[in-house]
PDB file of C-alpha atoms and ligand atoms in Angstrom:
ATOM      1  CA  MET B   1      28.712  22.620 -44.698  1.00 59.00           C
ATOM      2  CA  VAL B   2      26.811  22.338 -47.976  1.00 70.00           C
ATOM      3  CA  SER B   3      28.801  21.504 -51.099  1.00 78.00           C
ATOM      4  CA  GLU B   4      26.635  23.678 -53.329  1.00 89.00           C
ATOM      5  CA  LYS B   5      25.462  27.061 -52.085  1.00 95.00           C
ATOM      6  CA  ILE B   6      21.797  27.579 -51.333  1.00 97.00           C
ATOM      7  CA  THR B   7      20.364  30.705 -52.927  1.00 98.00           C
ATOM      8  CA  ILE B   8      17.342  32.439 -51.387  1.00 97.00           C
ATOM      9  CA  TYR B   9      15.461  35.070 -53.332  1.00 97.00           C
ATOM     10  CA  GLY B  10      13.851  37.509 -50.951  1.00 94.00           C
ATOM     11  CA  HIS B  11      14.810  40.050 -48.347  1.00 88.00           C
ATOM     12  CA  GLN B  12      14.878  39.757 -44.583  1.00 84.00           C
ATOM     13  CA  ALA B  13      11.663  41.799 -44.129  1.00 84.00           C
ATOM     14  CA  SER B  14       9.582  39.215 -45.945  1.00 90.00           C
ATOM     15  CA  ARG B  15       8.658  35.569 -45.527  1.00 95.00           C
ATOM     16  CA  ALA B  16      12.224  34.865 -46.655  1.00 95.00           C
ATOM     17  CA  SER B  17      13.160  35.665 -43.056  1.00 94.00           C
ATOM     18  CA  ARG B  18      12.014  32.088 -42.263  1.00 97.00           C
ATOM     19  CA  PRO B  19      14.667  30.211 -44.267  1.00 98.00           C
ATOM     20  CA  TYR B  20      17.274  32.848 -43.298  1.00 96.00           C
ATOM     21  CA  TRP B  21      16.604  32.178 -39.621  1.00 96.00           C
ATOM     22  CA  LEU B  22      16.948  28.444 -40.177  1.00 98.00           C
ATOM     23  CA  LEU B  23      20.168  28.818 -42.164  1.00 97.00           C
ATOM     24  CA  ARG B  24      21.634  30.882 -39.335  1.00 95.00           C
ATOM     25  CA  GLU B  25      20.525  28.183 -36.860  1.00 97.00           C
ATOM     26  CA  TYR B  26      22.748  25.837 -38.852  1.00 98.00           C
ATOM     27  CA  GLY B  27      25.615  28.280 -38.449  1.00 96.00           C
ATOM     28  CA  LEU B  28      25.626  29.194 -42.119  1.00 96.00           C
ATOM     29  CA  GLU B  29      26.705  32.691 -43.123  1.00 92.00           C
ATOM     30  CA  LYS B  30      25.258  34.905 -45.785  1.00 91.00           C
ATOM     31  CA  GLY B  31      27.636  35.305 -48.694  1.00 91.00           C
ATOM     32  CA  LYS B  32      29.969  32.527 -47.505  1.00 92.00           C
ATOM     33  CA  ASP B  33      27.539  29.618 -47.240  1.00 94.00           C
ATOM     34  CA  PHE B  34      24.349  30.870 -48.816  1.00 96.00           C
ATOM     35  CA  ILE B  35      23.357  33.637 -51.199  1.00 96.00           C
ATOM     36  CA  GLU B  36      20.681  36.243 -50.605  1.00 94.00           C
ATOM     37  CA  VAL B  37      19.196  37.755 -53.746  1.00 94.00           C
ATOM     38  CA  ASP B  38      17.513  41.107 -53.176  1.00 88.00           C
ATOM     39  CA  THR B  39      14.184  40.957 -54.912  1.00 91.00           C
ATOM     40  CA  GLY B  40      13.144  44.396 -53.737  1.00 82.00           C
ATOM     41  CA  GLY B  41      10.373  45.365 -51.407  1.00 77.00           C
ATOM     42  CA  PRO B  42       9.177  47.987 -48.999  1.00 70.00           C
ATOM     43  CA  VAL B  43      12.455  48.046 -47.044  1.00 66.00           C
ATOM     44  CA  THR B  44      15.109  47.730 -49.718  1.00 68.00           C
ATOM     45  CA  GLY B  45      13.193  49.563 -52.472  1.00 74.00           C
ATOM     46  CA  TYR B  46      11.631  48.006 -55.499  1.00 78.00           C
ATOM     47  CA  ASN B  47      13.728  46.466 -58.266  1.00 84.00           C
ATOM     48  CA  GLU B  48      13.171  44.478 -61.447  1.00 89.00           C
ATOM     49  CA  VAL B  49      14.195  41.014 -60.250  1.00 91.00           C
ATOM     50  CA  ARG B  50      10.713  39.667 -59.775  1.00 90.00           C
ATOM     51  CA  ASP B  51       9.659  40.653 -63.255  1.00 90.00           C
ATOM     52  CA  SER B  52      12.666  39.003 -64.888  1.00 94.00           C
ATOM     53  CA  ALA B  53      12.211  35.932 -67.040  1.00 95.00           C
ATOM     54  CA  GLU B  54      14.792  34.171 -64.844  1.00 96.00           C
ATOM     55  CA  PHE B  55      12.779  34.740 -61.671  1.00 96.00           C
ATOM     56  CA  LEU B  56       9.424  33.893 -63.235  1.00 96.00           C
ATOM     57  CA  ALA B  57      10.893  30.636 -64.490  1.00 97.00           C
ATOM     58  CA  LEU B  58      11.699  29.797 -60.870  1.00 97.00           C
ATOM     59  CA  ASN B  59       8.335  30.886 -59.505  1.00 97.00           C
ATOM     60  CA  PRO B  60       5.598  31.680 -62.007  1.00 96.00           C
ATOM     61  CA  TYR B  61       3.501  32.942 -59.068  1.00 96.00           C
ATOM     62  CA  ARG B  62       6.043  35.809 -58.689  1.00 93.00           C
ATOM     63  CA  LEU B  63       6.199  35.462 -54.923  1.00 94.00           C
ATOM     64  CA  ILE B  64       9.142  35.299 -52.556  1.00 96.00           C
ATOM     65  CA  PRO B  65      10.845  33.446 -51.037  1.00 97.00           C
ATOM     66  CA  VAL B  66      12.243  31.145 -53.696  1.00 98.00           C
ATOM     67  CA  MET B  67      15.150  28.806 -53.095  1.00 98.00           C
ATOM     68  CA  THR B  68      17.522  27.237 -55.555  1.00 98.00           C
ATOM     69  CA  HIS B  69      20.037  24.582 -54.616  1.00 98.00           C
ATOM     70  CA  GLY B  70      21.666  22.911 -57.597  1.00 96.00           C
ATOM     71  CA  GLU B  71      18.805  21.563 -59.652  1.00 96.00           C
ATOM     72  CA  VAL B  72      16.299  21.955 -56.826  1.00 98.00           C
ATOM     73  CA  VAL B  73      13.914  24.915 -57.117  1.00 98.00           C
ATOM     74  CA  LEU B  74      11.310  25.593 -54.452  1.00 98.00           C
ATOM     75  CA  TYR B  75       8.856  28.328 -53.566  1.00 98.00           C
ATOM     76  CA  GLU B  76       6.680  28.442 -50.398  1.00 98.00           C
ATOM     77  CA  SER B  77       8.585  29.315 -47.236  1.00 98.00           C
ATOM     78  CA  GLN B  78       7.476  26.208 -45.353  1.00 98.00           C
ATOM     79  CA  ALA B  79       8.625  23.844 -48.113  1.00 98.00           C
ATOM     80  CA  ILE B  80      11.958  25.678 -48.298  1.00 98.00           C
ATOM     81  CA  CYS B  81      12.508  25.401 -44.531  1.00 98.00           C
ATOM     82  CA  GLN B  82      11.646  21.740 -44.527  1.00 98.00           C
ATOM     83  CA  TYR B  83      13.992  21.082 -47.459  1.00 98.00           C
ATOM     84  CA  ILE B  84      16.860  22.832 -45.654  1.00 98.00           C
ATOM     85  CA  ALA B  85      16.194  20.789 -42.487  1.00 98.00           C
ATOM     86  CA  ALA B  86      16.040  17.545 -44.459  1.00 98.00           C
ATOM     87  CA  LEU B  87      19.247  18.440 -46.296  1.00 98.00           C
ATOM     88  CA  LEU B  88      21.275  19.536 -43.275  1.00 98.00           C
ATOM     89  CA  GLY B  89      19.713  17.126 -40.750  1.00 98.00           C
ATOM     90  CA  GLY B  90      20.676  17.072 -37.083  1.00 98.00           C
ATOM     91  CA  PRO B  91      18.405  17.865 -34.135  1.00 98.00           C
ATOM     92  CA  LEU B  92      16.686  20.717 -35.969  1.00 98.00           C
ATOM     93  CA  SER B  93      15.178  18.171 -38.368  1.00 98.00           C
ATOM     94  CA  GLY B  94      12.704  15.319 -37.886  1.00 98.00           C
ATOM     95  CA  GLN B  95      14.354  12.195 -36.535  1.00 98.00           C
ATOM     96  CA  THR B  96      11.506   9.811 -37.351  1.00 98.00           C
ATOM     97  CA  PRO B  97       8.743   9.763 -39.979  1.00 98.00           C
ATOM     98  CA  ALA B  98       6.295  10.814 -37.237  1.00 98.00           C
ATOM     99  CA  GLU B  99       8.442  13.790 -36.228  1.00 98.00           C
ATOM    100  CA  THR B 100       8.890  14.845 -39.833  1.00 98.00           C
ATOM    101  CA  ALA B 101       5.135  14.654 -40.375  1.00 98.00           C
ATOM    102  CA  ARG B 102       4.453  16.685 -37.220  1.00 98.00           C
ATOM    103  CA  ILE B 103       6.981  19.283 -38.347  1.00 98.00           C
ATOM    104  CA  ASN B 104       5.040  19.566 -41.602  1.00 98.00           C
ATOM    105  CA  MET B 105       1.819  19.801 -39.596  1.00 98.00           C
ATOM    106  CA  TYR B 106       3.090  22.803 -37.658  1.00 98.00           C
ATOM    107  CA  GLY B 107       4.366  24.481 -40.826  1.00 98.00           C
ATOM    108  CA  LEU B 108       0.932  24.107 -42.405  1.00 98.00           C
ATOM    109  CA  SER B 109      -0.836  25.227 -39.227  1.00 98.00           C
ATOM    110  CA  SER B 110       1.353  28.320 -38.989  1.00 98.00           C
ATOM    111  CA  ILE B 111       0.277  29.568 -42.393  1.00 98.00           C
ATOM    112  CA  SER B 112      -3.300  28.264 -42.474  1.00 98.00           C
ATOM    113  CA  ASN B 113      -4.373  29.109 -38.888  1.00 98.00           C
ATOM    114  CA  PHE B 114      -2.143  31.856 -37.564  1.00 98.00           C
ATOM    115  CA  GLU B 115      -0.766  33.849 -40.480  1.00 98.00           C
ATOM    116  CA  PRO B 116      -4.172  34.980 -41.861  1.00 98.00           C
ATOM    117  CA  ASN B 117      -4.854  36.583 -38.492  1.00 98.00           C
ATOM    118  CA  PHE B 118      -1.433  37.927 -37.507  1.00 98.00           C
ATOM    119  CA  LEU B 119      -0.260  39.334 -40.832  1.00 97.00           C
ATOM    120  CA  PRO B 120      -3.218  41.713 -41.426  1.00 97.00           C
ATOM    121  CA  MET B 121      -2.508  43.181 -37.982  1.00 97.00           C
ATOM    122  CA  VAL B 122       1.118  43.791 -38.980  1.00 95.00           C
ATOM    123  CA  PHE B 123      -0.179  45.772 -41.934  1.00 94.00           C
ATOM    124  CA  ARG B 124      -2.838  47.404 -39.730  1.00 95.00           C
ATOM    125  CA  GLN B 125      -5.595  46.193 -41.997  1.00 96.00           C
ATOM    126  CA  GLY B 126      -8.978  47.335 -40.741  1.00 97.00           C
ATOM    127  CA  GLY B 127      -7.469  49.600 -38.118  1.00 97.00           C
ATOM    128  CA  ASP B 128      -8.624  49.092 -34.512  1.00 97.00           C
ATOM    129  CA  GLU B 129     -11.742  47.190 -35.579  1.00 98.00           C
ATOM    130  CA  GLY B 130      -9.601  44.862 -37.683  1.00 98.00           C
ATOM    131  CA  ARG B 131      -7.200  44.290 -34.782  1.00 98.00           C
ATOM    132  CA  ALA B 132     -10.087  43.412 -32.463  1.00 98.00           C
ATOM    133  CA  ARG B 133     -11.533  40.969 -34.997  1.00 98.00           C
ATOM    134  CA  TYR B 134      -8.208  39.246 -35.748  1.00 98.00           C
ATOM    135  CA  THR B 135      -7.458  39.060 -32.034  1.00 98.00           C
ATOM    136  CA  ALA B 136     -10.839  37.402 -31.429  1.00 98.00           C
ATOM    137  CA  ASN B 137     -10.103  34.929 -34.220  1.00 98.00           C
ATOM    138  CA  LEU B 138      -6.762  34.128 -32.610  1.00 98.00           C
ATOM    139  CA  GLU B 139      -8.055  33.457 -29.110  1.00 98.00           C
ATOM    140  CA  PRO B 140      -9.142  29.844 -29.671  1.00 98.00           C
ATOM    141  CA  LEU B 141      -6.093  29.207 -31.830  1.00 98.00           C
ATOM    142  CA  LEU B 142      -3.692  30.489 -29.171  1.00 98.00           C
ATOM    143  CA  SER B 143      -5.549  28.479 -26.512  1.00 98.00           C
ATOM    144  CA  ALA B 144      -4.968  25.383 -28.634  1.00 98.00           C
ATOM    145  CA  LEU B 145      -1.294  26.197 -29.144  1.00 98.00           C
ATOM    146  CA  ASN B 146      -0.964  26.898 -25.429  1.00 98.00           C
ATOM    147  CA  SER B 147      -2.362  23.464 -24.624  1.00 98.00           C
ATOM    148  CA  GLU B 148       0.257  21.929 -26.916  1.00 98.00           C
ATOM    149  CA  LEU B 149       3.045  23.813 -25.144  1.00 98.00           C
ATOM    150  CA  ILE B 150       2.083  23.071 -21.525  1.00 98.00           C
ATOM    151  CA  ASN B 151       5.119  21.571 -19.747  1.00 96.00           C
ATOM    152  CA  ARG B 152       7.144  21.942 -22.933  1.00 98.00           C
ATOM    153  CA  ASP B 153       9.773  24.347 -24.250  1.00 98.00           C
ATOM    154  CA  TYR B 154       9.388  23.405 -27.894  1.00 98.00           C
ATOM    155  CA  LEU B 155       6.843  21.829 -30.227  1.00 98.00           C
ATOM    156  CA  ILE B 156       8.655  18.614 -31.194  1.00 98.00           C
ATOM    157  CA  GLY B 157      10.410  15.881 -29.272  1.00 98.00           C
ATOM    158  CA  GLU B 158      10.253  13.952 -26.014  1.00 96.00           C
ATOM    159  CA  SER B 159       9.784  15.504 -22.609  1.00 97.00           C
ATOM    160  CA  ARG B 160      10.171  19.314 -22.870  1.00 98.00           C
ATOM    161  CA  GLY B 161      11.024  18.955 -26.536  1.00 98.00           C
ATOM    162  CA  ARG B 162      13.947  20.254 -28.574  1.00 98.00           C
ATOM    163  CA  PHE B 163      14.198  23.298 -30.826  1.00 98.00           C
ATOM    164  CA  THR B 164      13.438  22.298 -34.420  1.00 98.00           C
ATOM    165  CA  VAL B 165      12.429  23.722 -37.764  1.00 99.00           C
ATOM    166  CA  ALA B 166       8.812  23.435 -36.519  1.00 99.00           C
ATOM    167  CA  ASP B 167       9.578  26.175 -33.967  1.00 98.00           C
ATOM    168  CA  VAL B 168      11.275  28.295 -36.655  1.00 98.00           C
ATOM    169  CA  MET B 169       8.214  28.062 -38.873  1.00 98.00           C
ATOM    170  CA  MET B 170       5.606  28.619 -36.181  1.00 98.00           C
ATOM    171  CA  ALA B 171       7.544  31.318 -34.321  1.00 98.00           C
ATOM    172  CA  SER B 172       8.208  33.138 -37.587  1.00 97.00           C
ATOM    173  CA  VAL B 173       4.502  33.794 -37.632  1.00 98.00           C
ATOM    174  CA  VAL B 174       3.267  33.799 -34.030  1.00 98.00           C
ATOM    175  CA  GLY B 175       6.462  35.112 -32.455  1.00 97.00           C
ATOM    176  CA  GLN B 176       7.830  37.448 -35.070  1.00 95.00           C
ATOM    177  CA  TYR B 177       4.525  39.025 -36.054  1.00 95.00           C
ATOM    178  CA  GLY B 178       3.246  38.958 -32.463  1.00 96.00           C
ATOM    179  CA  ARG B 179       6.291  40.850 -31.245  1.00 94.00           C
ATOM    180  CA  ALA B 180       6.155  43.269 -34.174  1.00 92.00           C
ATOM    181  CA  ILE B 181       2.636  44.312 -33.190  1.00 95.00           C
ATOM    182  CA  LYS B 182       3.236  44.055 -29.401  1.00 95.00           C
ATOM    183  CA  PHE B 183       0.536  41.394 -29.135  1.00 97.00           C
ATOM    184  CA  ASP B 184      -0.501  40.600 -25.570  1.00 98.00           C
ATOM    185  CA  PHE B 185       0.289  36.911 -25.071  1.00 98.00           C
ATOM    186  CA  SER B 186      -0.248  37.006 -21.311  1.00 98.00           C
ATOM    187  CA  PRO B 187      -3.558  35.045 -21.407  1.00 98.00           C
ATOM    188  CA  TRP B 188      -1.494  32.207 -22.943  1.00 98.00           C
ATOM    189  CA  PRO B 189       1.571  31.941 -20.641  1.00 98.00           C
ATOM    190  CA  ASP B 190       3.050  28.843 -22.272  1.00 98.00           C
ATOM    191  CA  VAL B 191       2.836  30.462 -25.690  1.00 98.00           C
ATOM    192  CA  GLU B 192       4.322  33.635 -24.211  1.00 98.00           C
ATOM    193  CA  SER B 193       7.360  31.807 -22.770  1.00 98.00           C
ATOM    194  CA  TRP B 194       7.820  29.842 -26.003  1.00 98.00           C
ATOM    195  CA  VAL B 195       7.740  33.108 -28.000  1.00 97.00           C
ATOM    196  CA  GLN B 196      10.444  34.481 -25.703  1.00 96.00           C
ATOM    197  CA  LEU B 197      12.568  31.300 -25.924  1.00 97.00           C
ATOM    198  CA  THR B 198      12.393  31.062 -29.694  1.00 97.00           C
ATOM    199  CA  THR B 199      12.640  34.699 -30.737  1.00 94.00           C
ATOM    200  CA  ARG B 200      15.442  35.556 -28.307  1.00 93.00           C
ATOM    201  CA  ARG B 201      17.763  33.078 -29.978  1.00 95.00           C
ATOM    202  CA  ASP B 202      20.924  34.517 -31.525  1.00 92.00           C
ATOM    203  CA  ALA B 203      20.002  33.236 -34.968  1.00 94.00           C
ATOM    204  CA  PHE B 204      16.669  35.034 -34.901  1.00 93.00           C
ATOM    205  CA  TYR B 205      16.751  38.629 -35.864  1.00 82.00           C
ATOM    206  CA  PRO B 206      13.625  40.278 -37.102  1.00 65.00           C
ATOM    207  CA  PRO B 207      13.564  42.863 -39.825  1.00 61.00           C
ATOM    208  CA  ARG B 208      13.931  45.740 -37.405  1.00 56.00           C
ATOM    209  CA  ASP B 209      13.147  48.500 -39.852  1.00 51.00           C
ATOM    210  CA  MET B 210      10.194  46.763 -41.460  1.00 51.00           C
ATOM    211  CA  LYS B 211       7.816  49.425 -42.652  1.00 47.00           C
ATOM    212  CA  VAL B 212       4.152  48.667 -42.448  1.00 43.00           C
ATOM    213  CA  LYS B 213       1.610  50.161 -44.756  1.00 38.00           C
ATOM    214  CA  PRO B 214      -1.148  52.320 -43.307  1.00 34.00           C
ATOM    215  CA  ASP B 215      -4.715  51.418 -44.248  1.00 29.00           C
TER     216      ASP B 215
HETATM  217  N1  LIG L   1       2.685  31.182 -48.775  1.00 61.91           N
HETATM  218  C1  LIG L   1       3.805  31.878 -49.405  1.00 61.91           C
HETATM  219  C2  LIG L   1       3.492  33.358 -49.479  1.00 61.91           C
HETATM  220  C3  LIG L   1       4.485  34.089 -50.321  1.00 61.91           C
HETATM  221  C4  LIG L   1       4.188  35.592 -50.381  1.00 61.91           C
HETATM  222  O1  LIG L   1       3.018  36.012 -50.393  1.00 61.91           O
HETATM  223  N2  LIG L   1       5.256  36.410 -50.413  1.00 61.91           N
HETATM  224  C5  LIG L   1       5.087  37.837 -50.481  1.00 61.91           C
HETATM  225  C6  LIG L   1       6.220  38.558 -49.746  1.00 61.91           C
HETATM  226  S1  LIG L   1       6.340  38.067 -48.067  1.00 61.91           S
HETATM  227  C7  LIG L   1       5.149  38.317 -51.920  1.00 61.91           C
HETATM  228  O2  LIG L   1       5.957  37.859 -52.680  1.00 61.91           O
HETATM  229  N3  LIG L   1       4.260  39.275 -52.227  1.00 61.91           N
HETATM  230  C8  LIG L   1       4.179  39.897 -53.522  1.00 61.91           C
HETATM  231  C9  LIG L   1       5.046  41.093 -53.607  1.00 61.91           C
HETATM  232  O3  LIG L   1       5.735  41.420 -52.632  1.00 61.91           O
HETATM  233  O4  LIG L   1       5.105  41.669 -54.705  1.00 61.91           O
HETATM  234  C10 LIG L   1       5.081  31.569 -48.613  1.00 61.91           C
HETATM  235  O5  LIG L   1       4.953  31.317 -47.408  1.00 61.91           O
HETATM  236  O6  LIG L   1       6.161  31.550 -49.179  1.00 61.91           O
END
């Protein structure tokens, strides 16, 4: 499907799960169509990759995921997902400049609005008090997302919408983290059904044995 293999640095139980989900949505297979480089972490154990000169040349910030595709080198999970969608095209990608811009908008919103409140709960930061505070922060955000999903299945497209990279990016945060912490979405029924629709797809599989750090 792609003439040159995409390489993703990062393991499934990290933000690299976002491009891996998208690659699977395109029917691409690990090893055959794309390469996964184990950069170590809490699940796979730590290794030296991230301290290597090769890796730091790709991302001087030392963070995963990183993608290489021929001469193209990208870090930031949202940028990587949007590159893959632009490269492989089809209904998962933006069909017009407006759709592409809205896809970018949801990618940015996922990491600027939702991630700073969901991720600390995954790592149980602040214990019960932290969870209450992050949940309170999320209430207006989830109400806003719910209003965007009323009468829709997906974020982008006409009528009820169609599944796109925008859903992959947003559900990688709201859906994946929300499910990991058993977040109660019931006050936001349209978000709840969208979480179910997106994260029950075959191509989505969360890092089941993700270990979370205690406080
Ligand atoms: N905004 C970045 C965040 C990247 C990031 O913080 N990655 C984490 C892993 S999910 C990381 O590399 N942390 C440092 C470490 O694990 O040593 C993205 O979405 O790609």
